[in-house]
Coordinates of C-alpha atoms in Angstrom, one line a residue:
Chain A
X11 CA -204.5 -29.5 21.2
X12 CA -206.7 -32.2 19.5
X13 CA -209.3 -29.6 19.1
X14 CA -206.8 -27.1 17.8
X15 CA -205.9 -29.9 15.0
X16 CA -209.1 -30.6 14.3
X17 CA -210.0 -26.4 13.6
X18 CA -209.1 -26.7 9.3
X19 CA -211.6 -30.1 9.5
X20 CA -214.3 -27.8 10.8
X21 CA -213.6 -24.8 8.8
X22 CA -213.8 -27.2 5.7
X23 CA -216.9 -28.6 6.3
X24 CA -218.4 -25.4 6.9
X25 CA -217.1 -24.3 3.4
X26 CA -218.6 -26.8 1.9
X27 CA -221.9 -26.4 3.3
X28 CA -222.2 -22.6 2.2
X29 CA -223.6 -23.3 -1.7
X30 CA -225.6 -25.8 -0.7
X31 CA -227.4 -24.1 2.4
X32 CA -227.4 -20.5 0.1
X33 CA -229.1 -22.3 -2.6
X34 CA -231.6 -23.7 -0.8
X35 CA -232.1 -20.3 0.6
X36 CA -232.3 -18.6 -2.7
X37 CA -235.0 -21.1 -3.7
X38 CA -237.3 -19.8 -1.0
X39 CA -240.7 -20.9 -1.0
X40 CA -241.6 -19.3 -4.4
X41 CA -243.6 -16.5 -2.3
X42 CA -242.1 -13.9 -5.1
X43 CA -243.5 -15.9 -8.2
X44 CA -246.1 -13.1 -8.8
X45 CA -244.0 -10.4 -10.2
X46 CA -245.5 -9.4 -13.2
X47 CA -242.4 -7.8 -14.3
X48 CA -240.6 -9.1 -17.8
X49 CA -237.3 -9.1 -18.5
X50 CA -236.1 -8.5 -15.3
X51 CA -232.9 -9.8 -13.8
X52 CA -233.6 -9.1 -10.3
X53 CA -234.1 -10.3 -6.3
X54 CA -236.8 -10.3 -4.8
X55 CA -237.7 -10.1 -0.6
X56 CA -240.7 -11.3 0.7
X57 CA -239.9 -11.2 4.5
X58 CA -243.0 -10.1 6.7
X59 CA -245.6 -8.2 4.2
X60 CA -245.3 -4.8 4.9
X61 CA -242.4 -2.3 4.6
X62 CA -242.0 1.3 5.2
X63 CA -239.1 1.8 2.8
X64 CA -236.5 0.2 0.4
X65 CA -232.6 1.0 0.3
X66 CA -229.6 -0.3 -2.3
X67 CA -226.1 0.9 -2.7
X68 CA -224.5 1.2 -5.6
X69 CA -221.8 2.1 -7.6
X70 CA -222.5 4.0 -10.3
X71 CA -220.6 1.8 -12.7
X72 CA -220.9 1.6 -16.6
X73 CA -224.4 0.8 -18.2
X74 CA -223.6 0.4 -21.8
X75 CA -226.1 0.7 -24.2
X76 CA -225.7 1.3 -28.3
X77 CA -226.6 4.7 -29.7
X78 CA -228.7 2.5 -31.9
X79 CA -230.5 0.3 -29.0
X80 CA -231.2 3.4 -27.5
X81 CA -232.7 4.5 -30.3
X82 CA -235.2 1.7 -31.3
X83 CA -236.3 1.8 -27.3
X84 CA -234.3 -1.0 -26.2
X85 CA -232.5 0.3 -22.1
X86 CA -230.5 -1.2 -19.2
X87 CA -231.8 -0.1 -16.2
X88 CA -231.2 -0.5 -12.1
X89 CA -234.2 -0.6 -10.7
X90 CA -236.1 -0.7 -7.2
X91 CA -239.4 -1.2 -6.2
X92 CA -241.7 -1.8 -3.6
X93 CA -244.7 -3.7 -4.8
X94 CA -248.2 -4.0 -3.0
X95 CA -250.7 -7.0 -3.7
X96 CA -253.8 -5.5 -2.2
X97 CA -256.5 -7.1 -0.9
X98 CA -258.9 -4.3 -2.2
X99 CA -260.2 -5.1 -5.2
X100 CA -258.7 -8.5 -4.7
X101 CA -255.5 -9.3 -6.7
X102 CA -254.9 -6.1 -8.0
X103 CA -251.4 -4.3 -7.0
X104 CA -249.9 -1.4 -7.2
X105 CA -246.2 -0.1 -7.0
X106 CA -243.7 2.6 -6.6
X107 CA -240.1 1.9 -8.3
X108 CA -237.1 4.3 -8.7
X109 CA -234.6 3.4 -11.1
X110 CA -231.2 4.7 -13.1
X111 CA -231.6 3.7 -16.8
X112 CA -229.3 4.5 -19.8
X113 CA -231.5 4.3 -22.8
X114 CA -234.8 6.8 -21.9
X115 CA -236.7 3.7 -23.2
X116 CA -240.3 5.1 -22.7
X117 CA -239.4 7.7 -20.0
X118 CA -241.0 11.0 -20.3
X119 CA -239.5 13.3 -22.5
X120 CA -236.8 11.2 -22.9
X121 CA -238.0 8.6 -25.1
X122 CA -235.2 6.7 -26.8
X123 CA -232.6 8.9 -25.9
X124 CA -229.2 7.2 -25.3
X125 CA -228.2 9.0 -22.0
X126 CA -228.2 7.9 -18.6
X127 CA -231.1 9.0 -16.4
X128 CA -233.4 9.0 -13.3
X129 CA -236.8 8.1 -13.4
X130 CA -239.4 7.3 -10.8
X131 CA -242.8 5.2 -11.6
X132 CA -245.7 4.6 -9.7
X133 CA -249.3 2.8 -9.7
X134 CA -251.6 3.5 -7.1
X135 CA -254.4 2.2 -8.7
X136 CA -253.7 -0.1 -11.6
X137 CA -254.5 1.0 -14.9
X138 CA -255.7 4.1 -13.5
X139 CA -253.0 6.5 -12.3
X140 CA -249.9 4.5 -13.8
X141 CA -247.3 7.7 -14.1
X142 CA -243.9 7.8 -15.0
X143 CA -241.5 10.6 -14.1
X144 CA -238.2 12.0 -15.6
X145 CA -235.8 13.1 -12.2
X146 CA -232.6 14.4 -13.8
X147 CA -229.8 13.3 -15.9
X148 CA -227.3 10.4 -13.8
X149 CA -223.8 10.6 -13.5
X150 CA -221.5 7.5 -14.6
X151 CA -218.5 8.0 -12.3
X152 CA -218.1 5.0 -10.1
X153 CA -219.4 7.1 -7.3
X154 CA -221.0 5.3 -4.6
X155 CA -224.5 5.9 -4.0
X156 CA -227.6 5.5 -1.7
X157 CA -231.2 5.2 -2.8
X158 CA -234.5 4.6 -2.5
X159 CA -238.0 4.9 -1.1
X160 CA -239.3 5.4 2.9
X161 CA -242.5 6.2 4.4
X162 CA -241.8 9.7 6.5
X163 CA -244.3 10.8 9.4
X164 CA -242.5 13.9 9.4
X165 CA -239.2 15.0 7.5
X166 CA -237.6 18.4 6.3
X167 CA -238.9 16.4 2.7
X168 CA -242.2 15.6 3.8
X169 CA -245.1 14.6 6.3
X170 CA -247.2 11.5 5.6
X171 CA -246.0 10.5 2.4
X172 CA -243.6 8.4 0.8
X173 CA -240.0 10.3 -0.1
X174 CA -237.8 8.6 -3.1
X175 CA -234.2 9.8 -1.9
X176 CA -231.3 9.6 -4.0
X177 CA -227.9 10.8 -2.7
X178 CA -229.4 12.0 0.3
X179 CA -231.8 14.5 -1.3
X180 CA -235.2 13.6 -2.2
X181 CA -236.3 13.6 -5.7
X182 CA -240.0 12.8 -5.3
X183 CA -242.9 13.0 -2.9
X184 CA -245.3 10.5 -3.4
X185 CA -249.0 11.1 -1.5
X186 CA -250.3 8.7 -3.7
X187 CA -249.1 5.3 -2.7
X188 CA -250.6 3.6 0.4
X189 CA -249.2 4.6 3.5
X190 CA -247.5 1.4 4.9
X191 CA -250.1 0.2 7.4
X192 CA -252.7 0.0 4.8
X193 CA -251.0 -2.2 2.6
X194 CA -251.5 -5.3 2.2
X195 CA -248.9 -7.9 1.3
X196 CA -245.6 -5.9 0.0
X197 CA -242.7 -7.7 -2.0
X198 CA -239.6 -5.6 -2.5
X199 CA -237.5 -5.9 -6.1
X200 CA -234.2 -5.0 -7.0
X201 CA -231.6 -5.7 -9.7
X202 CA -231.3 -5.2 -13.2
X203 CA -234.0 -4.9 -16.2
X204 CA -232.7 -5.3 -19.4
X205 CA -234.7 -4.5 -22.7
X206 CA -238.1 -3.6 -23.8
X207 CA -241.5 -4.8 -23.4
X208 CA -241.4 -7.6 -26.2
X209 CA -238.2 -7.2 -28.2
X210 CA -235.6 -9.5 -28.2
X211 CA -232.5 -8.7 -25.9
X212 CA -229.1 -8.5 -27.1
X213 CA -226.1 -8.6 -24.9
X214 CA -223.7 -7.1 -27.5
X215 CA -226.1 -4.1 -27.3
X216 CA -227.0 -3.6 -23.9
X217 CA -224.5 -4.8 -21.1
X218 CA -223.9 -3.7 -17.5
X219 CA -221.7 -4.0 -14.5
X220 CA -223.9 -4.3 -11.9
X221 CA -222.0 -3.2 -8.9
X222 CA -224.8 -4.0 -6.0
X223 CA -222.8 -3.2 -2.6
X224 CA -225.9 -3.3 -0.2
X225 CA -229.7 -4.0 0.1
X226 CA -231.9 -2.8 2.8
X227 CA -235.0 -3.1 3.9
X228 CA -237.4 -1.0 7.0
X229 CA -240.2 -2.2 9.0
X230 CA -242.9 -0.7 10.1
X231 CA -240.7 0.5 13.7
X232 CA -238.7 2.1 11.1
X233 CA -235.6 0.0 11.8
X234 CA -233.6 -1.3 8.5
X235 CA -232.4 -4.6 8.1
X236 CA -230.1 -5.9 5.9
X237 CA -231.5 -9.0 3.2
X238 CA -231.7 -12.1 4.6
X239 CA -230.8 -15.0 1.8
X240 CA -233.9 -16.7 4.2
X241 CA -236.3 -14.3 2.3
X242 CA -234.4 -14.0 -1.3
X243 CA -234.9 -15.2 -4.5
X244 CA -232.9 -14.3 -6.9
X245 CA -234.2 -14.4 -10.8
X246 CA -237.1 -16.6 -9.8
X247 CA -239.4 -15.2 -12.1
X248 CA -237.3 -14.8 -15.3
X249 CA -236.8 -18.2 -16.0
X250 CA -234.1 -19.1 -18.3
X251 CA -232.8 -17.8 -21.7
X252 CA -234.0 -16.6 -24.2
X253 CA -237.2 -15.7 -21.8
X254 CA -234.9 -14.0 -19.9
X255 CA -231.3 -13.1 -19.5
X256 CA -229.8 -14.1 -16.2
X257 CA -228.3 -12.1 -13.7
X258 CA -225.1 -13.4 -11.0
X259 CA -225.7 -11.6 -7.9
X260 CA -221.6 -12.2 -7.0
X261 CA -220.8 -8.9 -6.8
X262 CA -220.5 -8.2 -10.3
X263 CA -222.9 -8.5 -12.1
X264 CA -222.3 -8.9 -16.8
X265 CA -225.3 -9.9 -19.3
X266 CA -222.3 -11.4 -21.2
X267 CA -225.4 -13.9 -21.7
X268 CA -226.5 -15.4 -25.0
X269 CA -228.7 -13.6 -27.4
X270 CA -232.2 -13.9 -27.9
Chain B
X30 CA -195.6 -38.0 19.3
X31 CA -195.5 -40.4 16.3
X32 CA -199.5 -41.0 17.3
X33 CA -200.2 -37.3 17.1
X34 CA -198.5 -36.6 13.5
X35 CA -201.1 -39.4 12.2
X36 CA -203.8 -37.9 13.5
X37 CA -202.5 -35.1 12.0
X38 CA -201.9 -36.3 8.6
X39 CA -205.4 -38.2 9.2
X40 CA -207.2 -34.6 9.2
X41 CA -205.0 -33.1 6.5
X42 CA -206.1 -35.5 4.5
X43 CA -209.8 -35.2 5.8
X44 CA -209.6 -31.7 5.4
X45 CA -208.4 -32.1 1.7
X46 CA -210.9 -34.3 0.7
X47 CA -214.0 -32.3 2.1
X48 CA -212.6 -29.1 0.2
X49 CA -212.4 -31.1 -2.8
X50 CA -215.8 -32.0 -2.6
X51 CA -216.8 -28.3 -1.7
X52 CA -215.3 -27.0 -4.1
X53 CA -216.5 -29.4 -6.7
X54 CA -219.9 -28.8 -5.4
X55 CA -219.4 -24.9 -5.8
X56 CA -218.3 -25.4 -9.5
X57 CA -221.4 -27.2 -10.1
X58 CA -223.8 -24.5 -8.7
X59 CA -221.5 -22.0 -10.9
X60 CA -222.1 -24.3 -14.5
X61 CA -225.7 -24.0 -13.7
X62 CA -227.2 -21.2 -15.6
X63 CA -230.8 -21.8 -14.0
X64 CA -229.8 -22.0 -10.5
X65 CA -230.2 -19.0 -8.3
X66 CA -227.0 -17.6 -7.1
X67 CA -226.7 -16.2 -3.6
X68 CA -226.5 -12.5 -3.0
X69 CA -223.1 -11.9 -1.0
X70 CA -223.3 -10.4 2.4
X71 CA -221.1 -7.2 2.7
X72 CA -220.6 -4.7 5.6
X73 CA -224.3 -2.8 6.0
X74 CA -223.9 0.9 4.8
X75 CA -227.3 3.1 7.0
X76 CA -229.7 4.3 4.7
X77 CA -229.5 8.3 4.3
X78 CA -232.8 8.9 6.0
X79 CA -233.6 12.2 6.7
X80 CA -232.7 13.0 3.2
X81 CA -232.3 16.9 2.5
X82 CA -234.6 18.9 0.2
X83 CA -233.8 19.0 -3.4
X84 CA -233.0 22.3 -5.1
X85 CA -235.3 22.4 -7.2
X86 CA -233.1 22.3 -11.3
X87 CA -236.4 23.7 -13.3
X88 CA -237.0 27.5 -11.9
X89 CA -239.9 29.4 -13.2
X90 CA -238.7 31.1 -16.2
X91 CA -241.4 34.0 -17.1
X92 CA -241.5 32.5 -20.6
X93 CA -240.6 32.4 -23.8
X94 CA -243.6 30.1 -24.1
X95 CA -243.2 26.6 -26.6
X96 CA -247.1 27.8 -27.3
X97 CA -250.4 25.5 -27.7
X98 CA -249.2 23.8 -31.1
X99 CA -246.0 22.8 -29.7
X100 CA -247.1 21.2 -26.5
X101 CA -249.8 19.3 -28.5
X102 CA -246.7 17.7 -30.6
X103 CA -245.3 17.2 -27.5
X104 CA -247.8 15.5 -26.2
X105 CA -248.7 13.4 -29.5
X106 CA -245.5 11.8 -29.5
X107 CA -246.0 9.7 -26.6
X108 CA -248.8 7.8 -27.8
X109 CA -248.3 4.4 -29.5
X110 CA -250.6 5.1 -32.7
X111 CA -253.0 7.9 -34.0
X112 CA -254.5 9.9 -31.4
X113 CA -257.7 11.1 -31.2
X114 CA -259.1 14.5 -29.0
X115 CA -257.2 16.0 -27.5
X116 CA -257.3 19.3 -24.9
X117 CA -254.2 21.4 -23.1
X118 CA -254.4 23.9 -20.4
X119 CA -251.6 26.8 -19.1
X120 CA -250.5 26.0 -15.7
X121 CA -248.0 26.2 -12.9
X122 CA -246.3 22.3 -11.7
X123 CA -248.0 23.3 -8.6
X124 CA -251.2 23.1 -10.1
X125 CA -250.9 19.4 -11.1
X126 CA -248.9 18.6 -7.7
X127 CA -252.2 19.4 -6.2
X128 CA -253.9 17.1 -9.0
X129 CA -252.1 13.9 -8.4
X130 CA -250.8 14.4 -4.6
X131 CA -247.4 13.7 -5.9
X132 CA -244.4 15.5 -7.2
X133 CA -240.9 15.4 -8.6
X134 CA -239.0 17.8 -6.5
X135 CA -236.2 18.4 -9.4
X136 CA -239.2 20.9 -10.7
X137 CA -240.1 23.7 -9.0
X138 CA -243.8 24.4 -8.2
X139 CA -244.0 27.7 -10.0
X140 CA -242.8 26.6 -13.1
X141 CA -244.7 27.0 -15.9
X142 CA -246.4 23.5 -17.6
X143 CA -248.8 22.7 -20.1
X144 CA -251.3 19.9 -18.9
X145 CA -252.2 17.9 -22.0
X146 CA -255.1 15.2 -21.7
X147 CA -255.2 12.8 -24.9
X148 CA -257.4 10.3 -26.7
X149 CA -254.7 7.2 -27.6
X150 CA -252.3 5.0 -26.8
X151 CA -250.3 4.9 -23.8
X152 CA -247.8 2.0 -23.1
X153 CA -244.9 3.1 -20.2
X154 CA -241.8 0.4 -19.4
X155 CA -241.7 -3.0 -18.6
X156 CA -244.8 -4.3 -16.6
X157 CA -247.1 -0.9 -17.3
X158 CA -250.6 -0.9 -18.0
X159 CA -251.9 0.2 -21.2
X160 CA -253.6 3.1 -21.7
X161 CA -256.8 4.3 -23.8
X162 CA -256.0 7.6 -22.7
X163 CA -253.1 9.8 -20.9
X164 CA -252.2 13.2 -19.3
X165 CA -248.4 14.7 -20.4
X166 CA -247.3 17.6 -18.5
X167 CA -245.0 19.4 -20.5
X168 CA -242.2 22.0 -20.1
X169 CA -244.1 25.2 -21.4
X170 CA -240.4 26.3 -21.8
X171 CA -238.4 24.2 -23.4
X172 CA -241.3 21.0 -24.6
X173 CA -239.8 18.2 -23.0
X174 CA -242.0 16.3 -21.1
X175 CA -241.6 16.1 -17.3
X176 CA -244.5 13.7 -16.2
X177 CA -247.4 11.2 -17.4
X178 CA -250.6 9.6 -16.2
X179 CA -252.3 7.1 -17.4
X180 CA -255.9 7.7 -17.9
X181 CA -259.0 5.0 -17.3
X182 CA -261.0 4.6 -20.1
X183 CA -260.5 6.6 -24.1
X184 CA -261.2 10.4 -21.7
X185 CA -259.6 10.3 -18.2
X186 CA -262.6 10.2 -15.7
X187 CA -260.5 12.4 -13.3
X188 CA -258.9 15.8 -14.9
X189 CA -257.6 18.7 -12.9
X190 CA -260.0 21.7 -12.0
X191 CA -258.3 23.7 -14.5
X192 CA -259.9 21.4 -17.4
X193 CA -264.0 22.1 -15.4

């Protein structure tokens, strides 16, 4: 009975543990710090180094973006990418990132155009074979959706290569990217990239919900596991405005931020 | 019985006090705009692997062609700033699928492209290189673009055998 009265006490204290031990989590050990990436309002997972795929959920919520932001380049974009620091030729990396953007922003064939979109990008070799890839228009329905990237050995999409997968139909076969066991020390990114390369962002032009429902990741068995806030860090390259506009990962996510 | 209800109230009030502080501590991290705010966990959904083939949206089409002239604008209006040389050959997507090793699976390997190497400027989204030179494949159909590549160096080094 004592114990039983004793039950909200413990229940409390456990409450009130949960921001401090999830912040300290989030913090992590900085291991993400080498993104490259700008403007991004994203997570990063650095648990073990290499992966054979990446997964998110998502709702395919509002991206809002002004005819007139779309126009001078500016985008808001859900992205995803694996990202590989190689060891050969030493601090180099390469990436493959599949993303939903409204504003084309430099997309192929789609540059500047306000619709919603799929694109896939890749760098195999940096500065080298950099290519960027229109998929197909994107709906904006509220729909859930899976996507992302996996190694496949053998699939009805393809042997030996990696497969981008949206919806459960792949959009892209990629034979370029390291296969997983070669590479070397893999980070995995998701979130929200908001803007341009260089121009200032505006949250009365380009705003999102950011309805994240799940994030995935697969070893090299091929088993997925979900994030661990052990591994996470959450903006940790972005700094703070006006270097970057912030993202909440609480669900829902708005860039109701200030201006640049 | 009157020893119990203390206890009791002793807890409550225990209890009360360490949410207060919880909460208050929660609020803080919230008013924070640096600090890093914990992804929530939510039921796992499994990955779709195994993913079907995509039907492919861009069938051959047997032409009308968009012709040389076209696919050269095409291509021009990527680059950030004046272009220099620039050289475009006829092809099927199957043709640069071989090239690169990689391919969009919206587009369907017969259809009809024009590969267009150029002299100038590349710049892609956030985080891309930037380029001296790039290769455009282009819809010989309708002149939207479908796919780049960034080139090494003012001439790509590596061209498809079409452009030997």
């Amino acid at each position: 009975m004592r114990y039983l009265a004793r039950l909200p006490l413990i229940f409390a204290l456990v409450i009130a543990l949960i921001p401090v031990s999830a912040d300290r989590a989030a913090a992590g050990s900085g291991s993400c710090a080498s993104n490259p990436y700008n403007y991004f309002s994203s997570a990063c997972y650095y648990k073990d180094t290499q992966y054979s795929g990446a997964y998110v959920a998502r709702s395919s919520v509002a991206l809002n973006i002004t005819q007139t932001a779309a126009s001078s380049g500016e985008y808001i974009s859900e992205h995803l990418i694996l990202r590989d620091r190689q060891s050969a030729p030493a601090g180099t990396t390469s990436f493959l990132e599949v993303g939903d953007t409204a504003g084309g922003g430099q997309v192929i064939g789609h540059v500047h155009e306000w619709a919603r979109m799929w694109y896939w990008a890749g760098d195999a070799n940096p500065s080298r074979t950099y290519t960027e890839n229109f998929i197909q228009y994107a709906p904006n329905d509220s729909v859930l959706r899976g996507w992302g990237m996996q190694w496949e050995t053998s699939s009805p999409c393809a042997t030996n290569a990696w497969v981008i997968y949206i919806a459960g139909s792949c959009k892209a076969v990629i034979s370029s990217w390291n296969q997983p066991t070669n590479t070397a020390d893999m980070k995995m990114f998701t979130g929200l990239e908001v803007g341009k390369g260089g121009a200032p962002l505006d949250a009365s032009e380009n705003s999102g919900l950011f309805d994240n429902q799940q994030q995935q990741w697969r070893d090299l068995t091929n088993t997925w596991h979900t994030w661990d806030l052990l591994w996470t860090q959450v903006d940790s390259p972005c700094g703070t405005a006006p270097t970057c506009l912030q993202g909440w990962w609480t669900g829902i996510w708005n860039n109701a931020k200030p201006a640049q | 019985m009157h020893a119990r209800i203390s206890l009791s109230r002793r807890t409550l009030l225990t209890t009360f006090f360490v949410l207060a502080v919880g909460a208050a501590a929660g609020t803080v991290a919230l008013a924070d705009p640096p600090g890093p705010i914990p992804i929530v966990p939510r039921p796992p959904i499994i990955p779709q692997v195994n993913a079907a083939p995509q039907v492919p949206l861009l069938q051959a089409t047997g032409g009308p062609y968009i012709g040389d002239a076209a696919a050269l604008a095409a291509a021009t209006k990527i680059a950030r700033g004046p272009i220099g040389r620039q050289e475009l050959r006829f092809l099927r997507y199957r043709d640069w699928v071989a090239f690169t090793g990689d391919r969009t699976t919206t587009i369907d390997l017969d259809r009809e492209v024009y590969v267009v190497v150029t002299s100038g400027t590349f710049v892609g989204r956030s985080g891309s290189p930037t380029c001296a030179s790039y290769i455009a494949v282009i819809d010989a159909s309708t002149g939207d673009g479908l796919s780049v590549m960034c080139g090494q160096g003012t001439w790509p080094t590596r061209l498809p055998d079409a452009f030997k």
